[in-house]
mmCIF file of C-alpha atoms in Angstrom:
data_model
loop_
_atom_site.group_PDB
_atom_site.id
_atom_site.type_symbol
_atom_site.label_atom_id
_atom_site.label_comp_id
_atom_site.label_asym_id
_atom_site.label_seq_id
_atom_site.Cartn_x
_atom_site.Cartn_y
_atom_site.Cartn_z
ATOM 1 C CA MET A 1 -12.309 -12.061 -2.628
ATOM 2 C CA ILE A 2 -11.044 -9.822 -0.065
ATOM 3 C CA ILE A 3 -9.087 -6.083 -0.610
ATOM 4 C CA TYR A 4 -5.769 -5.594 1.071
ATOM 5 C CA HIS A 5 -5.655 -1.854 1.796
ATOM 6 C CA THR A 6 -2.800 0.334 3.217
ATOM 7 C CA THR A 7 -3.060 3.634 3.944
ATOM 8 C CA PHE A 8 0.695 5.444 3.585
ATOM 9 C CA HIS A 9 1.242 8.526 5.041
ATOM 10 C CA LEU A 10 3.713 10.451 3.709
ATOM 11 C CA SER A 11 5.868 13.408 4.106
ATOM 12 C CA GLY A 12 5.491 16.431 2.380
ATOM 13 C CA GLU A 13 9.094 16.506 1.726
ATOM 14 C CA ILE A 14 9.498 13.189 -0.028
ATOM 15 C CA TYR A 15 5.686 12.965 -1.336
ATOM 16 C CA LEU A 16 6.702 13.211 -5.177
ATOM 17 C CA LYS A 17 9.417 10.816 -4.656
ATOM 18 C CA GLY A 18 7.454 8.621 -2.447
ATOM 19 C CA LEU A 19 4.345 8.546 -5.217
ATOM 20 C CA ASP A 20 6.826 7.393 -8.110
ATOM 21 C CA TYR A 21 8.014 5.064 -5.846
ATOM 22 C CA LEU A 22 4.971 3.186 -4.942
ATOM 23 C CA LYS A 23 4.333 3.545 -8.648
ATOM 24 C CA SER A 24 6.898 1.981 -10.191
ATOM 25 C CA VAL A 25 8.739 0.206 -7.830
ATOM 26 C CA TYR A 26 6.026 -1.320 -5.026
ATOM 27 C CA VAL A 27 3.172 -1.914 -6.669
ATOM 28 C CA PRO A 28 4.814 -4.071 -9.631
ATOM 29 C CA ALA A 29 6.521 -5.612 -6.711
ATOM 30 C CA ALA A 30 4.019 -6.763 -4.947
ATOM 31 C CA MET A 31 1.699 -8.182 -7.888
ATOM 32 C CA ARG A 32 5.170 -10.112 -9.482
ATOM 33 C CA SER A 33 4.105 -13.620 -7.664
ATOM 34 C CA GLY A 34 -0.169 -13.120 -9.298
ATOM 35 C CA LYS A 35 -1.593 -13.574 -5.746
ATOM 36 C CA LEU A 36 -2.169 -10.162 -5.710
ATOM 37 C CA HIS A 37 -3.945 -8.680 -8.202
ATOM 38 C CA SER A 38 -6.007 -5.130 -9.602
ATOM 39 C CA PRO A 39 -4.430 -2.641 -7.669
ATOM 40 C CA ARG A 40 -5.615 0.806 -7.196
ATOM 41 C CA MET A 41 -4.381 4.117 -5.543
ATOM 42 C CA GLN A 42 -6.323 7.378 -4.120
ATOM 43 C CA ARG A 43 -4.944 10.195 -2.554
ATOM 44 C CA VAL A 44 -7.210 10.805 0.857
ATOM 45 C CA LEU A 45 -8.537 14.147 0.803
ATOM 46 C CA ASN A 46 -7.768 15.899 3.890
ATOM 47 C CA GLU A 47 -9.822 18.601 4.691
ATOM 48 C CA ASP A 48 -8.698 20.332 7.905
ATOM 49 C CA GLY A 49 -5.218 21.611 6.437
ATOM 50 C CA GLU A 50 -3.252 20.621 9.687
ATOM 51 C CA THR A 51 -2.061 17.618 8.311
ATOM 52 C CA ASN A 52 2.043 17.639 7.344
ATOM 53 C CA GLY A 53 2.282 15.727 3.877
ATOM 54 C CA VAL A 54 -0.113 13.345 1.996
ATOM 55 C CA SER A 55 -1.971 10.237 2.416
ATOM 56 C CA LEU A 56 -2.394 7.838 -0.269
ATOM 57 C CA SER A 57 -4.894 4.304 -0.374
ATOM 58 C CA VAL A 58 -3.008 1.720 -1.890
ATOM 59 C CA GLN A 59 -5.386 -1.610 -2.748
ATOM 60 C CA PHE A 60 -4.835 -5.120 -4.277
ATOM 61 C CA SER A 61 -7.931 -7.904 -4.539
ATOM 62 C CA VAL A 62 -6.988 -10.923 -3.229
ATOM 63 C CA SER A 63 -8.584 -14.466 -3.524
ATOM 64 C CA GLY A 64 -8.738 -15.006 0.109
ATOM 65 C CA ARG A 65 -7.222 -14.828 3.411
ATOM 66 C CA ASP A 66 -4.347 -17.671 3.137
ATOM 67 C CA VAL A 67 -3.180 -16.380 0.040
ATOM 68 C CA LEU A 68 -2.531 -12.950 0.940
ATOM 69 C CA ASP A 69 -0.892 -14.505 4.464
ATOM 70 C CA GLU A 70 1.078 -16.436 2.043
ATOM 71 C CA TRP A 71 2.079 -13.555 0.178
ATOM 72 C CA ILE A 72 3.098 -11.118 2.930
ATOM 73 C CA ASN A 73 5.074 -14.225 4.381
ATOM 74 C CA LYS A 74 7.014 -14.375 1.320
ATOM 75 C CA GLU A 75 7.179 -11.489 -0.462
ATOM 76 C CA GLY A 76 5.313 -8.539 1.736
ATOM 77 C CA ILE A 77 7.579 -8.487 4.884
ATOM 78 C CA ALA A 78 10.959 -7.861 2.743
ATOM 79 C CA LEU A 79 9.000 -5.608 0.519
ATOM 80 C CA HIS A 80 7.795 -3.662 3.596
ATOM 81 C CA LYS A 81 11.404 -3.357 4.691
ATOM 82 C CA SER A 82 12.869 -1.966 1.474
ATOM 83 C CA LEU A 83 10.438 0.871 2.088
ATOM 84 C CA MET A 84 11.238 1.638 5.197
ATOM 85 C CA GLU A 85 14.682 1.452 4.363
ATOM 86 C CA LYS A 86 14.467 3.875 1.596
ATOM 87 C CA PHE A 87 12.112 6.397 3.297
ATOM 88 C CA SER A 88 12.978 5.405 6.884
ATOM 89 C CA ASP A 89 10.410 7.684 9.102
ATOM 90 C CA GLU A 90 9.111 10.120 6.169
ATOM 91 C CA ILE A 91 6.771 7.372 5.318
ATOM 92 C CA ALA A 92 4.184 5.499 7.805
ATOM 93 C CA GLY A 93 1.499 3.112 6.669
ATOM 94 C CA PHE A 94 -1.103 0.528 8.129
ATOM 95 C CA SER A 95 -3.150 -1.692 6.652
ATOM 96 C CA THR A 96 -6.744 -3.484 7.042
ATOM 97 C CA LEU A 97 -8.623 -6.269 4.940
ATOM 98 C CA LEU A 98 -11.926 -5.550 3.404
ATOM 99 C CA GLU A 99 -14.538 -8.019 2.310
ATOM 100 C CA GLU A 100 -16.597 -7.106 -0.697
ATOM 101 C CA ILE A 101 -20.547 -7.401 -0.127
ATOM 102 C CA ASP A 102 -22.628 -7.572 -3.303
ATOM 103 C CA LEU A 103 -25.266 -4.896 -3.358
#
């Protein structure tokens, strides 16, 4: 099992609109195929106060790298494109893959 993690940084001007879009459009669309599951979202706490905007962590569980690669190529690229078309330079993100380790 791996976790597909994306941190999105939203400008303060579009934070509420962006949060609503991620919750009501982006996450449901990402899960539609059944390849991504168990969505989670967290707000990143910035202690320095110098950052303009809000960062959000969005995570999905996925059974393996091959399944994720298939999702990215068939659905993820188009979903990312629609997010960028809607919010342009008011949102930025980067993704990482995490492997769960049993404790």
